[in-house]
Amino acid sequence: MQTNFTQDQLADPRIAEANGILRKCVHCGFCTATCPTYVLLGDELDSPRGRIYLIKDMLEEDKPASPQLVKHIDRCLSCLACVTTCPSGVDYMHLVDQARTRIEETYRRPLPDRAIRALIARILPEPGRMRLALALARLGRPAAPLLRLVPVLKPLAAMLSLAPSGGSAKGEAAEPVRSGERRGRVALLTGCVQSVIAPEINAATRRLLARHGIDVVVPQGQGCCGALTHHMGREDDAMARARRNIDAYIAEMDGEGLDAIVINASGCGTTVKDYGHMFSRDPEYAEKAARVSEITRDITEYMSAIGLRGARAPVKARVAYHSACSMQHGQKIRTEPRTLLERAGFDVRDVPEGHLCCGSAGTYNILQPDIADRLKARKVRNIESTRPDLIATGNIGCITQISSGTGVPVLHTVELLDWACGGPRPARLG
């Protein structure tokens, strides 16, 4: 793609980066076949190629974000299926991240949109606030169908509808888990939303690692990885959260040492693995962030490396494996989870159209509930076509989204691996 930035514009490192990304695009259109919003809506501006044109025009002309651009960027799931598909290696992830930051800097959203985004940014990344909000959401859930009839209240209705009935009433224990046979030492990112609505995932992770000789520590001071606000363009908030995590991990790395930072929410893993890029122009944090990203591993990635031992499926179960977008497209982890489940003795089935997003995408199912619901229905139909006994996935957002559309139990992959290695029966199985 030809670009026409001035030399003064290219002196800005962000514009220089965007220019390099834009110039790789050759307009081939391969991305349209795998873009969920284009597949659903058929609008060129709701494809990666169309959004690239809108971003190019905004940046070249150095103008504020237009309502048209905001509409189509907001509809992007950041599922990154286009990145997997693109033969030219266009770094769409960092281009759309830059567009979202510019939207927040130059565009004033309508009041209802500003309010819901502020609510999300202040509640979801903070477990204490999240627990309180979850309790209130359960009380307000019966009103969700009525709220959905009012267009500006649809995001609030979606929040109420997605609120799970379970969840933790108190914080997770943060004490280290010591293994009998020490083969390694890792830090576990316990997360924000997941630690509240599904603390059993972290518990299963710690048991599985300890059973394999891995000491597990939860670094003091770590919190939300920054992904939630990062993908809303709230860059100052996201970077501040990331810095706190980097400081917490570096303290452990420089203290007793870490073999890995293990993450069991693939959306978080994609962001932490990107810390090196996010801080590449920060003289204070560039080197530290790169060190953190270098040793970050998804739990299935780490278990594949150390080897699954003593696993035997406690039941004969057909498991539909849903690969989260942040797993298969963001982190390029495609075979490890499925292979681990098979080694544990489960009958694993691939899901048709597995490359398409379920509609969760962080906060997307709150901010774009209509499109998210259509994607969920499509995903559930494809999953249920395999006639599974269980559904496995590696991301809390996908678990919440898919669970709201099917009666088939949806579990984290690590819960099944822990169960197969002698852990308790997952609570969601009753």
Short mmCIF file of C-alpha atoms in Angstrom, two decimals:
data_model
loop_
_atom_site.label_atom_id
_atom_site.label_comp_id
_atom_site.label_asym_id
_atom_site.label_seq_id
_atom_site.Cartn_x
_atom_site.Cartn_y
_atom_site.Cartn_z
CA MET A 1 0.00 0.00 0.00
CA GLN A 2 1.34 3.41 -0.96
CA THR A 3 1.53 5.92 1.88
CA ASN A 4 2.09 9.67 1.83
CA PHE A 5 3.29 10.68 5.27
CA THR A 6 5.49 13.75 5.53
CA GLN A 7 8.98 13.60 6.99
CA ASP A 8 7.73 15.56 9.99
CA GLN A 9 5.02 12.96 10.56
CA LEU A 10 7.49 10.09 10.22
CA ALA A 11 9.61 11.65 12.96
CA ASP A 12 6.88 10.43 15.35
CA PRO A 13 7.80 6.81 16.23
CA ARG A 14 4.13 5.79 16.31
CA ILE A 15 3.53 7.13 12.79
CA ALA A 16 6.73 5.49 11.57
CA GLU A 17 5.53 2.18 12.96
CA ALA A 18 2.08 2.62 11.36
CA ASN A 19 3.70 3.52 8.04
CA GLY A 20 5.71 0.30 8.05
CA ILE A 21 2.59 -1.74 8.79
CA LEU A 22 0.44 -0.01 6.17
CA ARG A 23 3.03 -0.42 3.42
CA LYS A 24 2.95 -4.21 3.84
CA CYS A 25 -0.73 -4.43 2.87
CA VAL A 26 -1.15 -5.48 -0.79
CA HIS A 27 -5.00 -5.33 -0.89
CA CYS A 28 -5.22 -9.08 -1.56
CA GLY A 29 -8.42 -9.48 0.46
CA PHE A 30 -7.51 -12.86 1.97
CA CYS A 31 -8.37 -11.36 5.37
CA THR A 32 -12.02 -10.88 4.42
CA ALA A 33 -12.62 -14.64 4.37
CA THR A 34 -11.64 -15.07 8.01
CA CYS A 35 -12.85 -11.78 9.52
CA PRO A 36 -15.93 -12.52 11.67
CA THR A 37 -17.56 -9.12 11.17
CA TYR A 38 -17.12 -9.20 7.40
CA VAL A 39 -18.46 -12.76 7.27
CA LEU A 40 -21.53 -11.62 9.21
CA LEU A 41 -22.11 -8.13 7.81
CA GLY A 42 -20.56 -8.20 4.33
CA ASP A 43 -19.42 -4.56 4.63
CA GLU A 44 -15.94 -3.83 3.28
CA LEU A 45 -15.40 -1.29 6.06
CA ASP A 46 -16.03 -4.08 8.56
CA SER A 47 -13.12 -6.06 7.15
CA PRO A 48 -9.45 -5.62 8.12
CA ARG A 49 -8.71 -4.19 4.68
CA GLY A 50 -11.47 -1.61 5.01
CA ARG A 51 -10.40 -0.63 8.51
CA ILE A 52 -6.82 -0.27 7.31
CA TYR A 53 -7.99 2.27 4.72
CA LEU A 54 -9.87 4.24 7.39
CA ILE A 55 -6.85 4.24 9.73
CA LYS A 56 -4.50 5.25 6.91
CA ASP A 57 -6.70 8.21 6.00
CA MET A 58 -6.94 9.37 9.63
CA LEU A 59 -3.20 9.16 10.25
CA GLU A 60 -2.05 10.59 6.92
CA GLU A 61 -4.38 13.56 7.18
CA ASP A 62 -3.54 13.94 10.88
CA LYS A 63 -7.19 14.47 11.74
CA PRO A 64 -9.41 13.46 14.65
CA ALA A 65 -11.21 10.14 14.48
CA SER A 66 -14.46 10.41 12.55
CA PRO A 67 -17.78 8.84 13.63
CA GLN A 68 -17.49 6.48 10.65
CA LEU A 69 -14.02 5.29 11.67
CA VAL A 70 -15.09 4.88 15.31
CA LYS A 71 -18.10 2.78 14.26
CA HIS A 72 -16.04 0.31 12.26
CA ILE A 73 -13.04 0.16 14.61
CA ASP A 74 -15.42 -0.45 17.53
CA ARG A 75 -16.88 -3.37 15.58
CA CYS A 76 -13.43 -4.99 15.28
CA LEU A 77 -13.05 -7.89 17.71
CA SER A 78 -9.23 -7.81 17.63
CA CYS A 79 -9.53 -11.58 17.16
CA LEU A 80 -6.45 -11.42 14.88
CA ALA A 81 -7.73 -14.08 12.49
CA CYS A 82 -6.66 -11.67 9.76
CA VAL A 83 -3.08 -11.76 11.05
CA THR A 84 -3.05 -15.54 10.78
CA THR A 85 -4.47 -15.35 7.25
CA CYS A 86 -2.42 -12.46 5.86
CA PRO A 87 0.30 -13.67 3.43
CA SER A 88 2.10 -10.30 3.63
CA GLY A 89 2.63 -10.24 7.37
CA VAL A 90 0.61 -7.09 8.07
CA ASP A 91 0.84 -6.34 11.81
CA TYR A 92 -2.83 -5.45 12.14
CA MET A 93 -2.81 -5.92 15.93
CA HIS A 94 -0.54 -2.98 16.63
CA LEU A 95 -2.15 -0.83 13.94
CA VAL A 96 -5.65 -1.20 15.38
CA ASP A 97 -4.29 -0.68 18.90
CA GLN A 98 -2.85 2.63 17.73
CA ALA A 99 -6.18 3.57 16.14
CA ARG A 100 -8.03 2.88 19.38
CA THR A 101 -5.65 5.07 21.34
CA ARG A 102 -6.15 7.90 18.84
CA ILE A 103 -9.92 7.51 19.09
CA GLU A 104 -9.72 8.01 22.84
CA GLU A 105 -7.48 11.04 22.35
CA THR A 106 -9.47 12.80 19.63
CA TYR A 107 -13.10 11.63 19.67
CA ARG A 108 -15.79 12.47 22.22
CA ARG A 109 -18.19 9.57 22.48
CA PRO A 110 -21.88 9.98 23.31
CA LEU A 111 -22.56 10.11 27.04
CA PRO A 112 -24.04 6.57 27.39
CA ASP A 113 -21.01 5.08 25.61
CA ARG A 114 -18.59 7.06 27.77
CA ALA A 115 -20.43 5.96 30.90
CA ILE A 116 -20.40 2.23 30.15
CA ARG A 117 -16.73 2.32 29.14
CA ALA A 118 -15.80 4.17 32.32
CA LEU A 119 -17.79 1.61 34.34
CA ILE A 120 -15.96 -1.28 32.67
CA ALA A 121 -12.54 0.34 33.14
CA ARG A 122 -13.14 0.99 36.84
CA ILE A 123 -14.76 -2.30 37.81
CA LEU A 124 -13.58 -5.26 35.73
CA PRO A 125 -9.81 -4.88 36.36
CA GLU A 126 -10.34 -4.58 40.14
CA PRO A 127 -11.35 -7.86 41.85
CA GLY A 128 -12.79 -6.15 44.93
CA ARG A 129 -15.06 -3.91 42.89
CA MET A 130 -15.84 -6.82 40.59
CA ARG A 131 -17.18 -8.93 43.47
CA LEU A 132 -19.49 -6.13 44.57
CA ALA A 133 -20.66 -5.48 41.00
CA LEU A 134 -21.31 -9.19 40.50
CA ALA A 135 -23.53 -9.33 43.57
CA LEU A 136 -25.52 -6.34 42.31
CA ALA A 137 -25.70 -7.81 38.79
CA ARG A 138 -27.35 -10.96 40.11
CA LEU A 139 -30.07 -8.85 41.68
CA GLY A 140 -30.55 -6.85 38.48
CA ARG A 141 -30.42 -9.76 36.02
CA PRO A 142 -34.24 -10.12 35.73
CA ALA A 143 -34.37 -6.60 34.27
CA ALA A 144 -31.93 -7.40 31.45
CA PRO A 145 -34.57 -8.33 28.79
CA LEU A 146 -36.39 -5.03 29.35
CA LEU A 147 -33.18 -2.98 29.30
CA ARG A 148 -32.23 -4.62 26.01
CA LEU A 149 -35.27 -2.99 24.37
CA VAL A 150 -33.63 0.43 24.88
CA PRO A 151 -30.69 0.76 22.43
CA VAL A 152 -28.44 2.84 24.69
CA LEU A 153 -28.96 0.38 27.56
CA LYS A 154 -28.03 -2.75 25.57
CA PRO A 155 -24.45 -2.84 26.95
CA LEU A 156 -25.80 -2.68 30.52
CA ALA A 157 -28.27 -5.46 29.70
CA ALA A 158 -25.42 -7.52 28.30
CA MET A 159 -23.39 -7.05 31.49
CA LEU A 160 -26.31 -8.28 33.58
CA SER A 161 -27.00 -11.25 31.30
CA LEU A 162 -23.36 -12.37 31.27
CA ALA A 163 -22.92 -12.21 35.03
CA PRO A 164 -22.46 -15.82 36.21
CA SER A 165 -24.46 -17.19 39.12
CA GLY A 166 -21.32 -18.50 40.83
CA GLY A 167 -18.10 -16.78 41.77
CA SER A 168 -15.83 -16.16 44.71
CA ALA A 169 -17.02 -14.18 47.69
CA LYS A 170 -13.46 -13.53 48.84
CA GLY A 171 -10.00 -13.18 47.41
CA GLU A 172 -7.79 -16.07 46.44
CA ALA A 173 -4.98 -17.27 48.65
CA ALA A 174 -1.66 -15.89 47.46
CA GLU A 175 0.73 -18.08 49.46
CA PRO A 176 3.30 -20.03 47.44
CA VAL A 177 2.59 -23.64 46.51
CA ARG A 178 5.57 -25.86 47.26
CA SER A 179 6.02 -29.08 45.37
CA GLY A 180 7.61 -32.19 46.84
CA GLU A 181 9.95 -32.68 43.91
CA ARG A 182 11.19 -29.30 42.78
CA ARG A 183 11.69 -29.18 39.01
CA GLY A 184 11.07 -25.49 38.56
CA ARG A 185 9.61 -22.27 39.92
CA VAL A 186 6.99 -20.17 38.17
CA ALA A 187 4.89 -17.08 38.80
CA LEU A 188 1.14 -17.39 38.20
CA LEU A 189 -0.88 -14.45 36.90
CA THR A 190 -4.15 -14.93 38.79
CA GLY A 191 -5.97 -12.31 36.75
CA CYS A 192 -8.79 -9.95 37.61
CA VAL A 193 -12.13 -11.16 36.24
CA GLN A 194 -11.15 -14.83 36.31
CA SER A 195 -10.04 -14.72 39.94
CA VAL A 196 -13.55 -13.57 40.88
CA ILE A 197 -15.89 -15.58 38.66
CA ALA A 198 -13.85 -18.78 38.28
CA PRO A 199 -11.15 -19.05 41.01
CA GLU A 200 -11.22 -22.82 40.53
CA ILE A 201 -9.19 -22.37 37.33
CA ASN A 202 -6.26 -20.91 39.25
CA ALA A 203 -6.64 -23.59 41.93
CA ALA A 204 -6.50 -26.33 39.27
CA THR A 205 -3.44 -24.70 37.71
CA ARG A 206 -1.57 -24.60 41.01
CA ARG A 207 -2.43 -28.23 41.81
CA LEU A 208 -1.39 -29.45 38.37
CA LEU A 209 1.93 -27.63 38.48
CA ALA A 210 2.71 -28.75 42.04
CA ARG A 211 1.95 -32.34 41.07
CA HIS A 212 4.57 -32.00 38.34
CA GLY A 213 7.25 -30.66 40.68
CA ILE A 214 6.77 -26.96 39.98
CA ASP A 215 6.72 -24.40 42.80
CA VAL A 216 4.10 -21.71 42.19
CA VAL A 217 4.31 -18.15 43.51
CA VAL A 218 1.82 -15.29 43.13
CA PRO A 219 4.02 -12.17 43.02
CA GLN A 220 3.11 -9.44 45.46
CA GLY A 221 1.82 -6.36 43.67
CA GLN A 222 0.66 -7.99 40.45
CA GLY A 223 -2.88 -7.28 39.22
CA CYS A 224 -4.74 -6.83 35.96
CA CYS A 225 -2.38 -7.23 33.02
CA GLY A 226 -3.84 -4.13 31.36
CA ALA A 227 -5.54 -5.92 28.46
CA LEU A 228 -9.07 -4.73 29.24
CA THR A 229 -8.24 -1.03 29.15
CA HIS A 230 -5.54 -1.45 26.48
CA HIS A 231 -8.12 -2.71 23.99
CA MET A 232 -10.40 0.21 24.80
CA GLY A 233 -7.63 2.65 23.88
CA ARG A 234 -7.09 3.79 27.49
CA GLU A 235 -3.36 3.61 27.12
CA ASP A 236 -2.28 5.46 30.27
CA ASP A 237 -4.32 3.11 32.46
CA ALA A 238 -3.13 0.01 30.61
CA MET A 239 0.52 0.99 30.76
CA ALA A 240 0.32 1.81 34.47
CA ARG A 241 -1.12 -1.65 35.18
CA ALA A 242 1.51 -3.29 33.01
CA ARG A 243 4.32 -1.45 34.82
CA ARG A 244 3.09 -2.74 38.18
CA ASN A 245 3.11 -6.28 36.86
CA ILE A 246 6.55 -5.89 35.30
CA ASP A 247 7.92 -4.61 38.61
CA ALA A 248 6.35 -7.56 40.45
CA TYR A 249 7.79 -10.13 38.04
CA ILE A 250 11.24 -8.57 37.88
CA ALA A 251 11.42 -8.66 41.69
CA GLU A 252 10.80 -12.43 41.58
CA MET A 253 13.17 -12.97 38.65
CA ASP A 254 15.96 -11.10 40.39
CA GLY A 255 15.15 -12.74 43.75
CA GLU A 256 14.65 -16.52 43.86
CA GLY A 257 14.36 -16.63 40.07
CA LEU A 258 11.61 -17.77 37.72
CA ASP A 259 11.57 -20.37 34.99
CA ALA A 260 8.38 -18.91 33.54
CA ILE A 261 5.44 -16.62 34.09
CA VAL A 262 2.48 -18.94 33.63
CA ILE A 263 -0.86 -17.56 32.44
CA ASN A 264 -4.12 -19.49 32.12
CA ALA A 265 -6.20 -16.79 30.42
CA SER A 266 -5.07 -16.56 26.81
CA GLY A 267 -6.26 -12.97 26.43
CA CYS A 268 -3.96 -11.94 29.26
CA GLY A 269 -1.15 -14.07 27.85
CA THR A 270 -1.30 -12.30 24.50
CA THR A 271 -0.93 -8.93 26.21
CA VAL A 272 1.87 -9.90 28.62
CA LYS A 273 3.79 -11.46 25.74
CA ASP A 274 3.43 -8.08 24.01
CA TYR A 275 4.87 -6.05 26.91
CA GLY A 276 8.22 -6.01 25.13
CA HIS A 277 6.66 -4.22 22.18
CA MET A 278 4.43 -1.97 24.29
CA PHE A 279 7.44 -0.62 26.21
CA SER A 280 10.01 -0.74 23.42
CA ARG A 281 10.28 3.07 23.42
CA ASP A 282 10.32 3.43 27.22
CA PRO A 283 13.95 3.81 28.36
CA GLU A 284 13.14 2.78 31.92
CA TYR A 285 11.01 -0.29 31.15
CA ALA A 286 12.06 -1.52 27.69
CA GLU A 287 14.62 -4.05 28.91
CA LYS A 288 12.52 -5.21 31.88
CA ALA A 289 9.40 -5.61 29.76
CA ALA A 290 11.30 -7.65 27.18
CA ARG A 291 12.57 -9.97 29.93
CA VAL A 292 9.03 -10.50 31.20
CA SER A 293 7.61 -11.20 27.74
CA GLU A 294 10.42 -13.62 26.96
CA ILE A 295 9.55 -16.04 29.77
CA THR A 296 5.74 -15.75 29.62
CA ARG A 297 3.97 -19.00 28.76
CA ASP A 298 0.39 -20.19 28.50
CA ILE A 299 -0.26 -23.04 30.94
CA THR A 300 -0.71 -25.53 28.08
CA GLU A 301 2.48 -24.27 26.44
CA TYR A 302 4.37 -24.78 29.71
CA MET A 303 2.86 -28.21 30.42
CA SER A 304 3.75 -29.35 26.92
CA ALA A 305 7.36 -28.32 27.55
CA ILE A 306 7.76 -30.12 30.90
CA GLY A 307 5.64 -33.13 29.90
CA LEU A 308 2.29 -34.29 31.25
CA ARG A 309 2.74 -37.19 33.69
CA GLY A 310 0.36 -39.73 35.20
CA ALA A 311 -2.73 -38.48 33.38
CA ARG A 312 -5.72 -40.73 32.92
CA ALA A 313 -9.17 -39.43 32.02
CA PRO A 314 -11.55 -40.34 34.88
CA VAL A 315 -14.49 -40.62 32.45
CA LYS A 316 -14.93 -41.41 28.79
CA ALA A 317 -15.88 -38.01 27.47
CA ARG A 318 -16.11 -36.45 24.04
CA VAL A 319 -14.54 -33.00 24.38
CA ALA A 320 -15.07 -30.22 21.84
CA TYR A 321 -11.97 -28.05 21.97
CA HIS A 322 -12.64 -24.37 21.27
CA SER A 323 -9.39 -22.55 20.56
CA ALA A 324 -9.69 -18.97 21.79
CA CYS A 325 -8.69 -16.34 19.24
CA SER A 326 -6.04 -15.00 21.59
CA MET A 327 -4.65 -18.53 21.77
CA GLN A 328 -4.58 -19.58 18.12
CA HIS A 329 -4.19 -16.18 16.45
CA GLY A 330 -2.64 -14.02 19.18
CA GLN A 331 -0.11 -16.48 20.64
CA LYS A 332 0.01 -18.98 17.73
CA ILE A 333 -0.63 -21.87 20.13
CA ARG A 334 -2.66 -24.36 18.12
CA THR A 335 -1.71 -27.98 18.82
CA GLU A 336 -0.57 -28.05 22.45
CA PRO A 337 -3.95 -27.88 24.26
CA ARG A 338 -5.54 -30.49 22.03
CA THR A 339 -2.53 -32.81 22.30
CA LEU A 340 -2.49 -32.55 26.11
CA LEU A 341 -6.19 -33.41 26.33
CA GLU A 342 -5.69 -36.41 24.06
CA ARG A 343 -2.70 -37.60 26.12
CA ALA A 344 -4.91 -37.32 29.20
CA GLY A 345 -7.33 -39.76 27.55
CA PHE A 346 -10.13 -37.50 26.35
CA ASP A 347 -11.79 -37.93 22.96
CA VAL A 348 -11.10 -34.51 21.48
CA ARG A 349 -13.14 -33.13 18.59
CA ASP A 350 -12.30 -30.11 16.43
CA VAL A 351 -15.00 -27.48 16.02
CA PRO A 352 -16.14 -26.47 12.51
CA GLU A 353 -15.23 -22.85 11.66
CA GLY A 354 -12.84 -22.99 14.59
CA HIS A 355 -11.00 -19.91 13.32
CA LEU A 356 -14.04 -17.66 13.89
CA CYS A 357 -14.47 -15.78 17.18
CA CYS A 358 -17.19 -16.70 19.68
CA GLY A 359 -17.96 -13.00 20.20
CA SER A 360 -16.45 -12.61 23.65
CA ALA A 361 -13.27 -10.68 22.74
CA GLY A 362 -12.61 -9.06 26.09
CA THR A 363 -15.38 -6.50 26.58
CA TYR A 364 -16.78 -6.85 23.05
CA ASN A 365 -19.81 -8.87 24.16
CA ILE A 366 -20.75 -5.94 26.40
CA LEU A 367 -19.99 -3.08 24.01
CA GLN A 368 -21.24 -4.78 20.81
CA PRO A 369 -23.90 -7.19 22.13
CA ASP A 370 -25.86 -7.66 18.89
CA ILE A 371 -22.87 -8.81 16.82
CA ALA A 372 -21.52 -10.78 19.78
CA ASP A 373 -24.82 -12.66 20.13
CA ARG A 374 -24.82 -13.60 16.45
CA LEU A 375 -21.26 -14.88 16.70
CA LYS A 376 -22.11 -16.79 19.88
CA ALA A 377 -25.09 -18.49 18.24
CA ARG A 378 -22.94 -19.47 15.27
CA LYS A 379 -20.17 -20.78 17.53
CA VAL A 380 -22.57 -22.79 19.70
CA ARG A 381 -24.17 -24.39 16.63
CA ASN A 382 -20.76 -25.45 15.38
CA ILE A 383 -19.69 -26.77 18.78
CA GLU A 384 -22.91 -28.69 19.36
CA SER A 385 -22.64 -30.25 15.89
CA THR A 386 -19.79 -32.38 17.32
CA ARG A 387 -22.20 -33.75 19.98
CA PRO A 388 -19.76 -33.14 22.85
CA ASP A 389 -20.10 -34.17 26.47
CA LEU A 390 -17.85 -31.29 27.47
CA ILE A 391 -16.39 -28.14 25.94
CA ALA A 392 -12.80 -27.13 26.72
CA THR A 393 -11.15 -23.78 26.11
CA GLY A 394 -8.29 -21.70 27.51
CA ASN A 395 -9.84 -18.30 28.12
CA ILE A 396 -12.29 -17.10 30.77
CA GLY A 397 -14.02 -14.76 28.32
CA CYS A 398 -14.82 -17.65 25.99
CA ILE A 399 -16.02 -19.77 28.91
CA THR A 400 -18.45 -17.05 29.99
CA GLN A 401 -19.65 -16.30 26.47
CA ILE A 402 -20.20 -19.89 25.31
CA SER A 403 -21.72 -20.96 28.62
CA SER A 404 -24.43 -18.35 28.16
CA GLY A 405 -25.53 -20.06 24.93
CA THR A 406 -25.39 -23.79 25.64
CA GLY A 407 -26.24 -26.35 28.29
CA VAL A 408 -23.06 -28.33 27.61
CA PRO A 409 -20.55 -27.74 30.46
CA VAL A 410 -17.71 -25.42 29.44
CA LEU A 411 -14.44 -25.98 31.31
CA HIS A 412 -10.94 -24.61 31.19
CA THR A 413 -8.47 -27.03 29.63
CA VAL A 414 -6.39 -27.00 32.81
CA GLU A 415 -9.40 -28.15 34.88
CA LEU A 416 -9.66 -31.30 32.76
CA LEU A 417 -5.90 -31.92 32.92
CA ASP A 418 -5.91 -31.48 36.69
CA TRP A 419 -8.87 -33.88 37.01
CA ALA A 420 -7.11 -36.45 34.83
CA CYS A 421 -3.98 -36.17 36.99
CA GLY A 422 -5.81 -36.87 40.26
CA GLY A 423 -7.41 -33.51 41.01
CA PRO A 424 -11.05 -33.08 42.06
CA ARG A 425 -14.00 -33.33 39.71
CA PRO A 426 -14.59 -29.83 38.23
CA ALA A 427 -17.34 -28.01 40.11
CA ARG A 428 -19.17 -27.09 36.91
CA LEU A 429 -19.87 -30.78 36.29
CA GLY A 430 -22.03 -30.90 39.44
#
